[in-house]
Short mmCIF file of C-alpha atoms and ligand atoms in Angstrom, two decimals:
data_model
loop_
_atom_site.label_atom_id
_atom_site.label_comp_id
_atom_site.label_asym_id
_atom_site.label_seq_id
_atom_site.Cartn_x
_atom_site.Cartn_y
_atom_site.Cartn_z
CA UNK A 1 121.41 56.32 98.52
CA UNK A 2 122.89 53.41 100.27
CA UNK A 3 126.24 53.55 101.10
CA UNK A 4 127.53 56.61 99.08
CA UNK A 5 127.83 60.08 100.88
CA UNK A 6 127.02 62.96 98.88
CA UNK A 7 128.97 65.52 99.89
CA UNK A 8 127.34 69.76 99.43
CA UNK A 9 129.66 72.60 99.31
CA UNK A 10 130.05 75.88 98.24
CA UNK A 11 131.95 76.55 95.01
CA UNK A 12 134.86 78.96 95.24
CA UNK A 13 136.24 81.04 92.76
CA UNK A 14 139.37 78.37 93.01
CA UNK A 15 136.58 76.24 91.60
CA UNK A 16 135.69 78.19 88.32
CA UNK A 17 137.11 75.36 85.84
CA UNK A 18 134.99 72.74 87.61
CA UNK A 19 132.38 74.60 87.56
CA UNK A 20 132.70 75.23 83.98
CA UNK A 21 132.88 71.35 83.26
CA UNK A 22 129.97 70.43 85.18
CA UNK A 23 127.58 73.45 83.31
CA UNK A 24 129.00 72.38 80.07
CA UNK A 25 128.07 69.08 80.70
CA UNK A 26 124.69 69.27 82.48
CA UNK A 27 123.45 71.77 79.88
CA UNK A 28 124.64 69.60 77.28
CA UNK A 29 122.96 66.42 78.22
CA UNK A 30 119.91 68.04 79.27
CA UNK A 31 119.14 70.11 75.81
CA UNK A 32 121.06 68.93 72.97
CA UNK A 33 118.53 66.29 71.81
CA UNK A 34 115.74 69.28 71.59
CA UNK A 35 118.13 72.44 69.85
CA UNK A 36 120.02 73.00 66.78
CA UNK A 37 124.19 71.77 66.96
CA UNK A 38 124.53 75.84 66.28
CA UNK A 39 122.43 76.96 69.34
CA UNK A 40 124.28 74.78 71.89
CA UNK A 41 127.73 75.79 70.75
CA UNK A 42 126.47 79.54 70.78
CA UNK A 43 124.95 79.13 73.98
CA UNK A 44 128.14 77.66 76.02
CA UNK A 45 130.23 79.67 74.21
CA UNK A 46 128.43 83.06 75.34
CA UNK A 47 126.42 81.76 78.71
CA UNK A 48 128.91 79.16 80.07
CA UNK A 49 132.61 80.68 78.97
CA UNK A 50 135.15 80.81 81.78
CA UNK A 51 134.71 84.82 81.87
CA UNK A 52 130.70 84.73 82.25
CA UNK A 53 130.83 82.01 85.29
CA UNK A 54 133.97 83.98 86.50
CA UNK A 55 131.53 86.70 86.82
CA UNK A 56 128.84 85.30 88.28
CA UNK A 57 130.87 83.33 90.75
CA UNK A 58 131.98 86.39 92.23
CA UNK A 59 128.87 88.21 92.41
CA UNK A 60 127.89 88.59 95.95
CA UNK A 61 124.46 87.63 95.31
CA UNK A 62 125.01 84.86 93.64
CA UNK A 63 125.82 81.25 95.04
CA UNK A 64 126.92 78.36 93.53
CA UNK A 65 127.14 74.79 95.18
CA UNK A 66 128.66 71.46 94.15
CA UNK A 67 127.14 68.09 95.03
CA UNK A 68 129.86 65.69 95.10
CA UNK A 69 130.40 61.92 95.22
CA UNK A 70 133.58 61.05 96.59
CA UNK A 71 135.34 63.65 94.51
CA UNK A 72 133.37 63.38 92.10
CA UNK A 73 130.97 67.00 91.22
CA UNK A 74 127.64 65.30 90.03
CA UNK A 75 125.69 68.30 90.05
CA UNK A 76 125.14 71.76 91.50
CA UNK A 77 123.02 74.32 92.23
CA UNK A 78 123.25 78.55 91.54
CA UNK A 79 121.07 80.35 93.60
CA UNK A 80 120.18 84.51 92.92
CA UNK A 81 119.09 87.24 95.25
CA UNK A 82 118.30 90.90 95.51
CA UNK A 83 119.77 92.58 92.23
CA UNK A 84 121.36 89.39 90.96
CA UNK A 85 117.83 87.68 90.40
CA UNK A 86 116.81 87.82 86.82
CA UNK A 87 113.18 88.73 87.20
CA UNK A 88 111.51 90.56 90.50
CA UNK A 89 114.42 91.29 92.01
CA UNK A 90 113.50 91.88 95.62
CA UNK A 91 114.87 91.31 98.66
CA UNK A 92 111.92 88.86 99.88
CA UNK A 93 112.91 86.15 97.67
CA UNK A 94 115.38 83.99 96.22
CA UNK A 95 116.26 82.55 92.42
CA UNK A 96 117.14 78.91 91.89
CA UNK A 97 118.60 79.69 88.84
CA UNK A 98 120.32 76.30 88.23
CA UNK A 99 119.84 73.19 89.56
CA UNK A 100 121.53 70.30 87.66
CA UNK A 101 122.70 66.45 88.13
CA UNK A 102 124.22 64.49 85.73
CA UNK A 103 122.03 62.15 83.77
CA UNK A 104 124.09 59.14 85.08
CA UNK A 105 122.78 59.98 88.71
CA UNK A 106 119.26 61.13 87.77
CA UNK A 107 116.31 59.83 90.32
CA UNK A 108 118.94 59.39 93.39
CA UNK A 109 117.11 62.58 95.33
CA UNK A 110 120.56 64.00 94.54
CA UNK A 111 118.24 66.54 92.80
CA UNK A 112 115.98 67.20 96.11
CA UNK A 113 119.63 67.27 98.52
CA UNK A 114 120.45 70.22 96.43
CA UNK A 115 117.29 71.91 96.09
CA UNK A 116 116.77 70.85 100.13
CA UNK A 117 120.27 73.12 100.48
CA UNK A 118 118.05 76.02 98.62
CA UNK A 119 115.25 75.90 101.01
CA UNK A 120 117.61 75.95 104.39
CA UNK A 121 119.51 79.12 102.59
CA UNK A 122 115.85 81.09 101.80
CA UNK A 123 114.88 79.97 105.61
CA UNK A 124 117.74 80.91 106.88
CA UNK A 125 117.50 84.50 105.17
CA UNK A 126 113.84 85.02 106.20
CA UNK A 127 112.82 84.95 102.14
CA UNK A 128 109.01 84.50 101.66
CA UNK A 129 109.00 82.61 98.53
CA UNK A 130 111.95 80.77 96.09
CA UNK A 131 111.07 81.47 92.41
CA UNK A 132 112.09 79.67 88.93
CA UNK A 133 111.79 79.90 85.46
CA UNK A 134 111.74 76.44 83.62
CA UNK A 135 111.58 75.36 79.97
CA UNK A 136 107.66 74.38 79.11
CA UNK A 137 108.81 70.88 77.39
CA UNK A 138 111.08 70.25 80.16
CA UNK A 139 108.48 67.60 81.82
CA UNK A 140 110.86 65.48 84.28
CA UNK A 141 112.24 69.24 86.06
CA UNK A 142 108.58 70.08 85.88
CA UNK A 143 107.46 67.02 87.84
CA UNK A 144 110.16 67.43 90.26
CA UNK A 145 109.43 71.16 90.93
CA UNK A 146 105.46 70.38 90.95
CA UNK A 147 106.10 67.07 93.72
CA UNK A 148 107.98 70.00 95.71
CA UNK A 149 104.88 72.03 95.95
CA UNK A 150 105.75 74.86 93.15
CA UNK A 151 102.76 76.42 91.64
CA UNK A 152 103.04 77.96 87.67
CA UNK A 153 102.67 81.97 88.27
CA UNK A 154 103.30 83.17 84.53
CA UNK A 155 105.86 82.91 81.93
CA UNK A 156 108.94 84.34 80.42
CA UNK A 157 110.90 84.10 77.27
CA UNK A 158 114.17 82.49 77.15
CA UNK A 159 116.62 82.75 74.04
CA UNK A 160 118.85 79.50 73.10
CA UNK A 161 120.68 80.68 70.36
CA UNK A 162 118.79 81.77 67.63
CA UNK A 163 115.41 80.08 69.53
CA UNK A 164 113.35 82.17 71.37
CA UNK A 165 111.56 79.51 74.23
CA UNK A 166 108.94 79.74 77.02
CA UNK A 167 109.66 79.34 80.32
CA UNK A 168 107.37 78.73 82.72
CA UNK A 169 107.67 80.75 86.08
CA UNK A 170 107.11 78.80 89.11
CA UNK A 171 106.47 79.94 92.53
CA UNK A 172 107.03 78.54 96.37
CA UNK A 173 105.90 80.24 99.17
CA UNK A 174 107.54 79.35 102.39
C1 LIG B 201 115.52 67.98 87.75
C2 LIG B 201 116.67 67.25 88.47
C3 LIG B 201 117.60 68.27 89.09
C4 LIG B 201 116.08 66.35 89.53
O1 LIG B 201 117.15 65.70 90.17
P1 LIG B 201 117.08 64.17 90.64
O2 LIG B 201 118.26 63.90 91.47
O3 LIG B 201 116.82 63.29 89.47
O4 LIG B 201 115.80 64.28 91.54
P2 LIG B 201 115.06 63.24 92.42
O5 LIG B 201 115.70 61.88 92.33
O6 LIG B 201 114.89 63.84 93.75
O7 LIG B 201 113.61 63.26 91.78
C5 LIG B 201 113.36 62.74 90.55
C6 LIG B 201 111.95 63.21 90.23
O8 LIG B 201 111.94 63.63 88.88
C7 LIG B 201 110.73 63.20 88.31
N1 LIG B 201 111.05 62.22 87.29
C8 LIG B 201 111.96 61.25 87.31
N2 LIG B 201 112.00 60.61 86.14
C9 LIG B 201 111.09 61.20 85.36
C10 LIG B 201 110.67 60.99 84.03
N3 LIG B 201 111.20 60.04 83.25
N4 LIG B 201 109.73 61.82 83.53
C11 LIG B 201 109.19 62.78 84.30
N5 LIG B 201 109.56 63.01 85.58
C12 LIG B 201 110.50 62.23 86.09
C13 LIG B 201 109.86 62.61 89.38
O9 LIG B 201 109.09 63.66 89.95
C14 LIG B 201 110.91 62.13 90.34
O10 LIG B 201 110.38 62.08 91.62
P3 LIG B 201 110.10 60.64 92.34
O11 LIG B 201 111.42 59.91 92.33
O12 LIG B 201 109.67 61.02 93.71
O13 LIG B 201 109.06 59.99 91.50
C15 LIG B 201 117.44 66.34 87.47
O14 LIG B 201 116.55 65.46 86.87
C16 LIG B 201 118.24 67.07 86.44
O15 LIG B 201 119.37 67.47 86.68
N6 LIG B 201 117.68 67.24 85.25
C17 LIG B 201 118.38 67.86 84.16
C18 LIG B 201 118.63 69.31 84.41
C19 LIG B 201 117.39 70.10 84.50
O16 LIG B 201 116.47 69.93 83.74
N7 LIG B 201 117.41 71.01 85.44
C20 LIG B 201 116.35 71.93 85.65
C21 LIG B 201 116.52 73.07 84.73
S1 LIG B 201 115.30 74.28 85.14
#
């Protein structure tokens, strides 16, 4: 990292339009060059609006953190339990739902300082395993999960749009 300090906090409510900006973006870069103009503009408009994140940023299970250079946000991280968790739901384990950087800072370990903030959190809760579903052609989150010692479990679906996708489920036991 060299001299920069990357800076990980919590995202507040207060937060909710930066929040917005860095999803938009971070979905954005990572997906358009594989889906249809039509599916990414239906997908922020009904996943990412300002209402949906409101939501979700006020969920009590649900936490969202910022990475931050300087005051710059360069990625974040959204993190599920009990009821909040899309799939298992139970109280021994935790969802990273989200984990994005933008492209610009890709292969800093800005990635791994985030998902490092996911581990301490499960730890800290006494959670048995973290759990996540990720896109099957998505190869460079794949490696990065599989270096951290996740293991494929199964599947889901995931619908972008009109495009029904697979998602592989991947599993760490702590
Ligand atoms: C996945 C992501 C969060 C990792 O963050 P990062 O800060 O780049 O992570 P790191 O620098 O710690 O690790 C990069 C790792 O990605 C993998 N990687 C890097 N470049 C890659 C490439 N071109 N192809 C495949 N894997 C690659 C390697 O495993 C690499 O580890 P290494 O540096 O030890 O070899 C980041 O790449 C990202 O935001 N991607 C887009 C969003 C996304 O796909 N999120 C996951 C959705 S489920």
């Amino acid at each position: 990292m060299g001299h920069w300090a990357v800076k990980i906090h919590q995202a507040s409510i207060d937060e909710l339009e930066e929040l917005q900006q860095i999803s938009k973006t971070t979905f954005t870069e990572t997906f358009s060059a594989h889906n249809s103009e039509e599916n990414m503009r239906n997908y922020l408009r009904d996943n990412l609006s300002l209402e949906k994140l409101g939501e979700e940023i006020k969920n009590p299970e649900s936490y969202f953190y910022f990475a931050e250079i300087k005051d710059e946000i360069i990625g974040y991280l959204k993190l599920n339990m009990g009821a909040a968790q899309n799939e298992l739901k139970e109280n021994i384990c935790l969802e990273i739902e989200r984990i994005y950087v933008l492209k610009e800072y890709h292969g800093l370990k800005i990635g791994q300082l985030l998902f490092e903030k996911a581990i301490s959190i499960a730890k800290s809760m006494e959670m048995q395993y973290i759990w996540l579903g990720v896109w099957e052609k998505n190869e460079r989150a794949i490696a990065f999960y599989t270096k951290n010692e996740f293991k494929v479990v199964g599947h889901h679906l995931f619908k972008l749009g009109d495009d029904i996708q697979t998602d592989y489920l991947m599993k760490l036991i702590l």
